[in-house]
Amino acid sequence: MSLFKTRDWWSTSVGEEEEFDHGCLCTANVDNDISGFDKVIIGSFQGILRIYKPDPSAGSGVEDVMVEQAFKLPILQVEVGQFSSASETLKLAVLHPRKLAVFNVTAISGAVQHGSQYQLNLLYEHNLQRTAFNFCYGPFGGVKGKDFICVQSMDGTLSVFEQESFAFSRFLPGALLPGPLQYIPRLDMFVTASSSWKVEAYKYQVLAVASDTAGKQEAQGIKSGKKVAADWVYNIGEQALDIRYVEFPSLPSSILVLVGENSVNLMVAAHTRSLMVYQNTALKWMAKMEFVPVQIRVANFNGLKAGVVALSESGHLEVCYLGTDPAVFSPPVVESRDLNYAAMDAEMARLNKHIKAKSANSVITPTMKADDDIAINVHVSPNLDDVSLATGLEFTEDDGVPSLTVRIQLKARLVLEDVRLEIHCPWPLACNQSDFIITHLDPNTPSETFVAVFQRFAGLPAHMYIQISATYTSASGGRRVTVSRASLPTKLVIKPVFPVKTAVHKLTVDTNRPPASLNDLFPDLLGENAGGQGAALGFQYFGGGPIVTVLASKTSQRYRLQCDRLEAIWLPMRELVARLNGHFRKGSAHSDFRVSFDGALPLQEYFELVDTHFEFRTGSDKCRELLAQRASQFRTIQKRLLTRFKDKTPAPLQNLDTILEGTYRQILALADAVDENSTAEMVSSNNLSAGTYLLNLLLRLWVDMSDEEFRVLEATLSPVVNASEEQGWEESVDASITHLLRTVMARSAKDQSVNPSPLTTPPDTAKVKKHIALFCDRVGKGARLVDGLKDKQEKVIKMPATKTIMETNENELPEDAAPIDQVLHSRSRKGGSGLGRKVRKEGGGGILQPLGLPQMDKPDAGIPDLLDIGGSLGGLRANLPPPEDDESKRRIQSLVPDLDDMDGMDGTDGMYGDGEYPQSNIERGGGEGRRYLKGTADNLHHSKRGVNNGRLYGDEEDEEDSGGLSALPDGSGYGPVMDGDGDDGGYGREKNEIVYAL
């Protein structure tokens, strides 16, 4: 900020609601007055030309107007020079978009005291064939006593006019957008700035003798004749605003290019209303102006030499000078007083505390105020719709799929137009309409929108939140987005069924209050269980999903949830904890009610979800790599075939057409594999998200976390699993957990390190699983997730000693003294003992073997034997060990037909087998494309199910059915068993035969 301001010598307001820009201002002795003083010429985009003769003594700006004339065309630029061949006096040139006019300004002496009158006389004009941008003038070619004009058009064309006659037009090579243009008389060349941020110089003689071109397209790619070449080019790396040619007395001639505020020009006006004066490259003076000028000039007037003429965009014209006025104010003498250092220290401490509090609460993104332009109110109906509005379902349900109506109300603080309302539902949920356009939103009339939410796909939802966003244009013209979130009831995705006695996964939670009846906790999810004892309920996900059984003990204040799939327990567990808190905390007498989890964390099962998700991630990359190879091969074969066909001498194709067809079929097969793998990856991501939500909830109940710690936990072990090729869930979670282990959860100062590792795709999941296990171990030992909180008491876990995790990399995290395996096993309690489960050997690998499976409580430990019914949940989880690289590549390649066996496509020989299988029974369907076994999302982890590079297959026991599978003898995967009629457009076969290809 400058301490000085420019001093106003003369000023006026030019017109009303007129616009000006660079080129609309010129100062010269346009009337050829013998006094030699300059006049100010102004031309506006509204086509009005004005000539001023500034005189502060006149007292009114109206008397200073010499000429004011209106044109029908906008004025782009005005300049004064020797533009007439009949006279060497100064003439006025005015540039319009399609016309160049030259005028003579003459003075007519008036009678008595009326003064002189000035007139504009048109000398000549040129009609332009292209829209003009700017022009420059000078003695082109070294002519004496004359000024020629060069007009630059919007497409980069230079048109030269030798006063009254047209000379030539030339296209500059590579011109895209016009820029500033200046003529250098000493070198006889034009200097301009191109849109590629380069300063280019062209000799006038080179432009004059260049061959004529028929058009711009020919000039850019010229093949014969002379091409216009730049004399020199300099890359400035910025967009040039203006170019000026100056001559110093003791220095060579220089070209000054204005590229920004800190330029090396003699006088620069900035957008900060600062006027800076440079001598060579040193800033000598800086003054503040009253407005932002678009153009400045230096002129001599009667009574003021070297006055600064400035013009603003709105038409404020001012003649000012640089200097200071003497100050007449004398500050009073300040009485001296003793300094109170104690008061100063107290004030400093208070200010530092205030600054620290403000810094802690500061955010990068702007906060939304309560009185924002628009507010979203979402009301979710507590009851399901009487008539379901579910459409476009991807599965069938015997009793129908329910829907739920959501009412969305928009309230605006002011009138808004074209508000876009979008509803985002988590998979597998959907709504009947996901986006709306509200053309007019009035503050007095709120807008209401109704949508029906339902489950469209067969799968397990990770959460039950829908997000509503409203996008609109604010009053200031900026785009704003207001977001709201609403929770959906769990009964939208599950239905009551009979409970199941046996299950693979069992989780038990404890309370400090007598157990409540499940009929009282779930009155809306009783179904056929209504009227029972309230000790057992069963819930099943829509679409034939898994069954979750909830058991309540009558003696031990405990509740158990069991299911054959771990991730399916998440939503019933969350609903049970929420309803227990709501049931026991209604009155103040139970304000200390608490739900806890004292069992073993299901890390082994959770790690299987991580392995499955990572397997599909790597499978997708390998499929895309193989698809890129086949596509490159396909293009190469096409080029060779095209060369053969163009050859005048016929030559044999050498089976190139057969190879082309085989490659094409491989590309189709790989494209289908990529699509199916993407679907399976999305399902596995959803399952991993649900499992992460469940693990975070168990950790919170395990150590009784505070809300602040739980927020840090969800940010570290994030349940948000997004499909991204650049950064996946495994590496981001590993980096977050590693950061916590090396900072707030570090055991000693030597363990602390803040050097982050690069976020690259890991080769396997061993590292992230090891860090998650170590993180859970530190949490169980009382470590806090927020710095500054007191460590909790370590949870006592009695467990036989097992093998610990050994750190092999010295740069990784330090090893704890206690075994990590203690986290994965149950504590001993009174009245019950732990019941071990067999550890799965295959595919565990590395760290998973010593960790072991969680040891759950006995079924009869405090839980009565309530059920005598038998049954099993269809679709048990398959043990899917992460494949090795060679095995994965072999599986992917097995999906693609061999090029050597292309003749087998007609069902007569070898593509689908090697002679071991009856190939005569394999017939090709008549339809277009292939038929695959379409598994639902909840069939992702069925027991004894083959996963062949992301494809979903059914159970092995269903081989006898037409939709089942059969394992191949070589163990390479499972193939679909299909009907042999071929009416579905796929590859059919006789019943109970084996198909080894797509």
XYZ file of N, CA and C in Angstrom, residues 288-459:
516
model
N -1.108 5.944 -5.226
C -2.429 5.339 -5.260
C -3.370 6.187 -6.092
N -4.159 5.524 -6.963
C -5.129 6.216 -7.783
C -6.526 6.006 -7.215
N -7.468 6.787 -7.716
C -8.845 6.702 -7.242
C -9.642 5.621 -7.949
N -9.128 5.062 -9.029
C -9.849 4.051 -9.785
C -8.820 3.166 -10.480
N -9.336 2.095 -11.092
C -8.480 1.171 -11.847
C -8.496 1.602 -13.305
N -7.383 2.068 -13.860
C -7.387 2.526 -15.257
C -7.239 1.356 -16.218
N -7.809 1.534 -17.428
C -7.617 0.565 -18.495
C -6.533 1.025 -19.467
N -6.198 2.319 -19.437
C -5.147 2.837 -20.303
C -4.635 4.147 -19.710
N -3.325 4.365 -19.828
C -2.712 5.605 -19.346
C -1.823 6.158 -20.449
N -1.721 7.461 -20.475
C -0.848 8.171 -21.411
C -0.200 9.349 -20.671
N 0.919 9.812 -21.217
C 1.611 10.987 -20.693
C 1.538 12.081 -21.748
N 1.070 13.297 -21.362
C 0.855 14.381 -22.311
C 1.226 15.708 -21.662
N 1.418 16.717 -22.524
C 1.728 18.078 -22.088
C 0.519 18.969 -22.323
N 0.153 19.707 -21.272
C -0.986 20.614 -21.349
C -0.547 22.004 -20.923
N -1.413 22.938 -21.171
C -1.158 24.322 -20.784
C -1.215 24.429 -19.260
N -0.077 24.610 -18.663
C 0.003 24.690 -17.218
C 0.457 23.414 -16.553
N 0.630 22.321 -17.283
C 1.083 21.055 -16.704
C 1.855 20.287 -17.765
N 3.119 20.009 -17.440
C 3.950 19.209 -18.332
C 4.044 17.777 -17.783
N 4.055 16.833 -18.720
C 4.147 15.407 -18.368
C 3.037 14.999 -17.413
N 1.815 15.418 -17.738
C 0.672 14.996 -16.944
C 0.248 13.575 -17.298
N -0.238 12.837 -16.321
C -0.663 11.453 -16.512
C -2.153 11.452 -16.819
N -2.519 10.959 -18.014
C -3.912 10.863 -18.430
C -4.354 9.406 -18.234
N -5.394 9.215 -17.462
C -5.881 7.871 -17.141
C -7.363 7.786 -17.449
N -7.774 6.624 -17.985
C -9.174 6.373 -18.338
C -9.596 5.061 -17.699
N -10.760 5.090 -17.037
C -11.285 3.877 -16.411
C -12.237 3.167 -17.362
N -12.648 1.970 -16.966
C -13.540 1.170 -17.805
C -14.922 1.789 -17.902
N -15.342 2.502 -16.866
C -16.668 3.111 -16.856
C -16.695 4.520 -17.403
N -15.528 5.069 -17.818
C -15.526 6.380 -18.434
C -15.062 7.510 -17.546
N -14.361 7.211 -16.474
C -13.811 8.285 -15.630
C -12.467 8.705 -16.210
N -12.381 9.954 -16.686
C -11.179 10.503 -17.309
C -10.537 11.493 -16.350
N -9.221 11.317 -16.143
C -8.532 12.153 -15.172
C -7.141 12.481 -15.677
N -6.743 13.729 -15.461
C -5.371 14.174 -15.691
C -4.783 14.474 -14.316
N -3.741 13.739 -13.944
C -3.173 13.866 -12.603
C -1.664 14.005 -12.707
N -1.064 14.237 -11.578
C 0.387 14.362 -11.516
C 0.862 13.685 -10.235
N 2.144 13.379 -10.190
C 2.740 12.720 -9.048
C 3.371 13.772 -8.143
N 3.165 13.636 -6.856
C 3.733 14.591 -5.922
C 3.033 14.494 -4.586
N 3.455 15.293 -3.672
C 2.886 15.295 -2.325
C 2.521 16.706 -1.932
N 1.472 16.835 -1.175
C 1.090 18.111 -0.593
C 1.646 18.198 0.819
N 2.135 19.361 1.216
C 2.686 19.469 2.580
C 1.599 19.256 3.626
N 1.949 18.515 4.656
C 1.008 18.231 5.738
C 0.983 19.396 6.708
N -0.200 19.850 7.043
C -0.349 20.976 7.969
C -0.697 20.499 9.366
N -0.894 19.170 9.526
C -1.263 18.653 10.837
C -0.007 18.298 11.625
N 0.064 18.741 12.851
C 1.184 18.441 13.742
C 0.660 17.564 14.859
N 1.155 16.345 14.985
C 0.653 15.483 16.059
C 1.032 16.032 17.417
N 0.151 15.890 18.402
C 0.453 16.395 19.745
C 1.525 15.542 20.414
N 2.175 16.127 21.365
C 3.226 15.427 22.093
C 2.583 14.437 23.058
N 3.021 13.175 22.975
C 2.477 12.135 23.824
C 3.175 12.176 25.176
N 2.366 12.168 26.231
C 2.935 12.179 27.561
C 3.597 10.832 27.857
N 4.772 10.890 28.372
C 5.495 9.668 28.714
C 4.926 9.062 29.983
N 4.878 7.739 30.017
C 4.368 7.023 31.163
C 5.159 5.737 31.347
N 5.150 5.251 32.558
C 5.872 4.027 32.853
C 5.120 2.826 32.273
N 5.897 1.872 31.777
C 5.316 0.669 31.184
C 4.982 -0.334 32.262
N 3.778 -0.899 32.158
C 3.354 -1.939 33.098
C 3.589 -3.282 32.425
N 4.744 -3.862 32.732
C 5.103 -5.109 32.060
C 4.187 -6.258 32.462
N 3.705 -6.284 33.674
C 2.806 -7.356 34.096
C 1.501 -7.309 33.308
N 0.968 -6.092 33.119
C -0.262 -5.959 32.336
C -0.030 -6.315 30.877
N 1.152 -5.976 30.364
C 1.470 -6.315 28.978
C 1.571 -7.828 28.792
N 2.207 -8.509 29.768
C 2.304 -9.969 29.675
C 0.929 -10.626 29.756
N 0.075 -10.104 30.642
C -1.267 -10.661 30.748
C -2.058 -10.452 29.462
N -1.934 -9.268 28.871
C -2.625 -9.005 27.610
C -2.090 -9.879 26.489
N -0.766 -10.074 26.464
C -0.179 -10.933 25.434
C -0.661 -12.373 25.581
N -0.739 -12.870 26.820
C -1.231 -14.231 27.042
C -2.687 -14.372 26.616
N -3.480 -13.348 26.897
C -4.878 -13.387 26.508
C -5.031 -13.382 24.983
N -4.233 -12.576 24.299
C -4.307 -12.540 22.842
C -3.828 -13.843 22.218
N -2.760 -14.441 22.774
C -2.280 -15.723 22.255
C -3.320 -16.817 22.431
N -4.022 -16.798 23.573
C -5.068 -17.786 23.800
C -6.204 -17.607 22.816
N -6.543 -16.356 22.541
C -7.615 -16.083 21.581
C -7.202 -16.514 20.173
N -5.947 -16.265 19.795
C -5.462 -16.659 18.469
C -5.440 -18.175 18.348
N -5.005 -18.867 19.396
C -4.953 -20.324 19.361
C -6.347 -20.931 19.233
N -7.316 -20.342 19.941
C -8.687 -20.851 19.845
C -9.261 -20.632 18.452
N -8.966 -19.501 17.875
C -9.456 -19.239 16.524
C -8.793 -20.159 15.509
N -7.496 -20.421 15.695
C -6.788 -21.286 14.758
C -7.290 -22.710 14.845
N -7.637 -23.161 16.064
C -8.122 -24.533 16.218
C -9.479 -24.731 15.571
N -10.296 -23.691 15.569
C -11.650 -23.802 15.032
C -11.742 -23.402 13.566
N -10.615 -22.976 12.990
C -10.655 -22.519 11.612
C -10.756 -23.705 10.671
N -11.417 -23.504 9.558
C -11.578 -24.535 8.536
C -11.199 -23.936 7.193
N -10.812 -24.824 6.293
C -10.429 -24.363 4.961
C -11.660 -24.026 4.135
N -12.641 -24.899 4.194
C -13.856 -24.679 3.412
C -14.780 -23.723 4.154
N -15.526 -22.915 3.447
C -16.441 -21.999 4.128
C -17.572 -22.737 4.808
N -17.926 -22.288 5.983
C -19.009 -22.917 6.739
C -20.354 -22.408 6.230
N -21.333 -23.272 6.273
C -22.669 -22.909 5.839
C -23.423 -22.265 6.986
N -23.948 -21.118 6.761
C -24.682 -20.403 7.780
C -26.109 -20.929 7.885
N -26.698 -20.632 9.037
C -28.076 -21.100 9.240
C -29.042 -20.408 8.286
N -28.737 -19.155 7.957
C -29.604 -18.406 7.054
C -29.066 -18.482 5.621
N -28.751 -19.708 5.168
C -28.255 -19.885 3.808
C -29.396 -19.627 2.827
N -29.030 -19.546 1.549
C -30.032 -19.228 0.541
C -31.121 -20.288 0.449
N -30.784 -21.528 0.776
C -31.753 -22.605 0.648
C -31.555 -23.581 1.809
N -32.640 -24.138 2.290
C -32.610 -25.119 3.377
C -33.385 -26.352 2.934
N -32.848 -27.539 3.292
C -33.452 -28.814 2.906
C -33.982 -29.496 4.159
N -35.255 -29.790 4.170
C -35.886 -30.539 5.254
C -36.365 -31.878 4.697
N -35.883 -32.961 5.310
C -36.197 -34.310 4.829
C -37.018 -35.016 5.896
N -38.149 -35.548 5.487
C -39.012 -36.313 6.384
C -39.157 -37.722 5.822
N -38.697 -38.698 6.614
C -38.781 -40.107 6.223
C -39.983 -40.721 6.928
N -40.860 -41.308 6.161
C -42.056 -41.913 6.741
C -41.676 -43.097 7.618
N -42.231 -43.192 8.832
C -41.886 -44.339 9.695
C -42.505 -45.651 9.224
N -43.499 -45.598 8.352
C -44.190 -46.798 7.894
C -43.898 -47.036 6.412
N -43.886 -48.281 6.041
C -43.707 -48.632 4.644
C -44.964 -48.305 3.855
N -44.806 -48.155 2.551
C -45.941 -47.829 1.688
C -46.914 -49.006 1.629
N -48.206 -48.670 1.632
C -49.222 -49.728 1.518
C -49.126 -50.438 0.174
N -48.900 -49.666 -0.870
C -48.700 -50.229 -2.211
C -47.266 -49.911 -2.624
N -46.477 -50.937 -2.822
C -45.065 -50.729 -3.130
C -44.895 -50.045 -4.481
N -43.980 -49.082 -4.527
C -43.658 -48.360 -5.753
C -42.331 -48.807 -6.338
N -41.841 -49.969 -5.934
C -40.554 -50.473 -6.417
C -40.661 -50.876 -7.882
N -39.728 -50.386 -8.684
C -39.693 -50.702 -10.118
C -38.269 -51.046 -10.512
N -38.150 -51.757 -11.621
C -36.844 -52.100 -12.161
C -36.030 -53.017 -11.268
N -36.683 -53.966 -10.597
C -35.990 -54.843 -9.657
C -35.123 -55.849 -10.407
N -33.968 -56.146 -9.823
C -33.046 -57.121 -10.391
C -33.174 -58.484 -9.720
N -34.129 -58.663 -8.851
C -34.349 -59.939 -8.193
C -35.850 -60.074 -7.940
N -36.240 -61.264 -7.547
C -37.653 -61.535 -7.271
C -37.817 -61.878 -5.804
N -38.947 -61.483 -5.273
C -39.284 -61.745 -3.874
C -40.733 -62.223 -3.824
N -40.949 -63.280 -3.059
C -42.289 -63.864 -3.026
C -43.321 -62.887 -2.486
N -42.995 -62.211 -1.400
C -43.940 -61.282 -0.784
C -43.837 -59.871 -1.323
N -42.994 -59.662 -2.319
C -42.835 -58.330 -2.868
C -41.789 -57.523 -2.114
N -41.228 -56.543 -2.783
C -40.205 -55.666 -2.197
C -40.886 -54.393 -1.726
N -40.749 -54.029 -0.463
C -41.428 -52.825 0.035
C -40.715 -51.558 -0.419
N -41.424 -50.466 -0.327
C -40.871 -49.143 -0.626
C -41.242 -48.189 0.492
N -40.526 -47.069 0.532
C -40.713 -46.073 1.586
C -40.743 -44.697 0.943
N -41.709 -43.885 1.332
C -41.850 -42.543 0.766
C -41.061 -41.542 1.600
N -40.272 -40.730 0.912
C -39.460 -39.685 1.545
C -39.942 -38.346 1.016
N -40.271 -37.451 1.926
C -40.728 -36.107 1.545
C -39.582 -35.124 1.721
N -39.248 -34.412 0.659
C -38.146 -33.450 0.643
C -38.735 -32.062 0.442
N -38.478 -31.188 1.387
C -38.999 -29.818 1.333
C -37.843 -28.839 1.195
N -37.947 -27.940 0.223
C -36.936 -26.915 -0.022
C -37.509 -25.558 0.352
N -36.799 -24.841 1.221
C -37.176 -23.488 1.616
C -36.071 -22.535 1.204
N -36.430 -21.497 0.470
C -35.457 -20.537 -0.035
C -35.592 -19.216 0.713
N -34.461 -18.567 0.907
C -34.469 -17.250 1.551
C -34.773 -16.140 0.555
N -34.508 -16.402 -0.712
C -34.814 -15.462 -1.787
C -35.243 -16.253 -3.007
N -35.646 -15.564 -4.035
C -36.148 -16.214 -5.245
C -34.978 -16.875 -5.976
N -35.124 -18.157 -6.264
C -34.088 -18.918 -6.965
C -34.694 -19.551 -8.208
N -33.860 -19.690 -9.224
C -34.288 -20.273 -10.492
C -33.452 -21.515 -10.792
N -34.087 -22.485 -11.409
C -33.425 -23.697 -11.909
C -32.591 -24.380 -10.819
N -33.264 -24.800 -9.770
C -32.609 -25.535 -8.686
C -32.619 -27.018 -9.036
N -31.448 -27.626 -9.008
C -31.321 -29.049 -9.338
C -31.253 -29.857 -8.045
N -32.216 -30.750 -7.871
C -32.307 -31.584 -6.674
C -31.913 -33.010 -7.045
N -30.946 -33.573 -6.314
C -30.454 -34.920 -6.598
C -30.519 -35.759 -5.332
N -30.930 -37.011 -5.492
C -31.031 -37.965 -4.383
C -30.051 -39.100 -4.651
N -29.133 -39.323 -3.737
C -28.105 -40.355 -3.869
C -28.422 -41.467 -2.868
N -28.700 -42.650 -3.378
C -29.017 -43.814 -2.545
C -27.853 -44.785 -2.573
N -27.520 -45.398 -1.444
C -26.423 -46.373 -1.443
C -26.854 -47.674 -2.098
N -25.915 -48.326 -2.752
C -26.198 -49.637 -3.342
C -26.471 -50.620 -2.215
N -27.488 -51.483 -2.292
C -28.335 -51.821 -3.448
C -29.657 -51.068 -3.477
N -29.780 -49.971 -2.742
C -31.024 -49.204 -2.732
C -31.103 -48.315 -3.959
N -32.301 -47.880 -4.282
C -32.537 -46.979 -5.400
C -33.842 -46.244 -5.139
N -34.124 -45.245 -5.950
C -35.376 -44.493 -5.846
C -36.004 -44.393 -7.232
N -37.280 -44.104 -7.254
C -37.991 -44.093 -8.529
C -37.576 -42.926 -9.423
N -37.046 -41.858 -8.842
C -36.512 -40.737 -9.616
C -35.409 -40.099 -8.800
N -34.236 -39.970 -9.385
C -33.066 -39.529 -8.629
C -32.742 -38.058 -8.795
N -33.301 -37.355 -9.755
C -32.997 -35.932 -9.914
C -34.245 -35.189 -10.370
N -34.336 -33.943 -9.916
C -35.471 -33.066 -10.240
C -34.922 -31.693 -10.594
N -35.652 -30.975 -11.421
C -35.332 -29.595 -11.768
C -36.501 -28.723 -11.313
N -36.237 -27.826 -10.365
C -37.253 -26.901 -9.870
C -36.997 -25.564 -10.549
N -37.856 -25.214 -11.474
C -37.623 -24.021 -12.293
C -37.728 -22.735 -11.491
N -38.640 -22.686 -10.517
C -38.829 -21.452 -9.751
C -39.093 -21.818 -8.294
N -38.315 -21.211 -7.398
C -38.458 -21.465 -5.969
C -38.680 -20.138 -5.262
N -39.871 -19.980 -4.734
C -40.256 -18.724 -4.090
C -40.113 -18.851 -2.581
N -39.662 -17.790 -1.896
C -39.512 -17.873 -0.434
C -40.832 -18.109 0.288
N -41.913 -17.601 -0.250
C -43.198 -17.743 0.423
C -43.878 -19.088 0.149
N -43.388 -19.814 -0.842
C -44.007 -21.093 -1.207
C -42.929 -22.168 -1.261
N -42.726 -22.923 -0.181
C -41.715 -23.989 -0.208
C -42.082 -25.074 -1.216
N -41.049 -25.690 -1.760
C -41.236 -26.766 -2.741
C -41.166 -28.112 -2.029
N -42.087 -29.016 -2.380
C -42.124 -30.348 -1.801
C -42.000 -31.382 -2.912
N -41.146 -32.366 -2.656
C -40.889 -33.440 -3.612
C -40.991 -34.770 -2.878
N -41.646 -35.728 -3.508
C -41.820 -37.052 -2.912
C -41.111 -38.076 -3.789
N -40.318 -38.922 -3.143
C -39.635 -40.004 -3.843
C -39.856 -41.291 -3.068
N -39.851 -42.386 -3.781
C -39.999 -43.719 -3.180
C -38.639 -44.412 -3.207
N -38.183 -44.859 -2.049
C -36.903 -45.543 -1.910
C -37.179 -47.023 -1.670
N -36.417 -47.874 -2.341
C -36.614 -49.314 -2.225
C -35.298 -50.002 -2.578
N -35.272 -51.316 -2.374
C -34.100 -52.109 -2.708
C -34.279 -52.674 -4.107
N -33.365 -52.291 -4.996
C -33.470 -52.697 -6.390
C -32.584 -53.900 -6.708
N -31.433 -54.016 -6.059
C -30.504 -55.095 -6.354
C -30.421 -56.033 -5.150
N -30.004 -57.248 -5.405
C -29.852 -58.243 -4.350
C -28.462 -58.103 -3.758
N -28.380 -57.657 -2.522
C -27.098 -57.449 -1.873
C -27.282 -56.909 -0.475
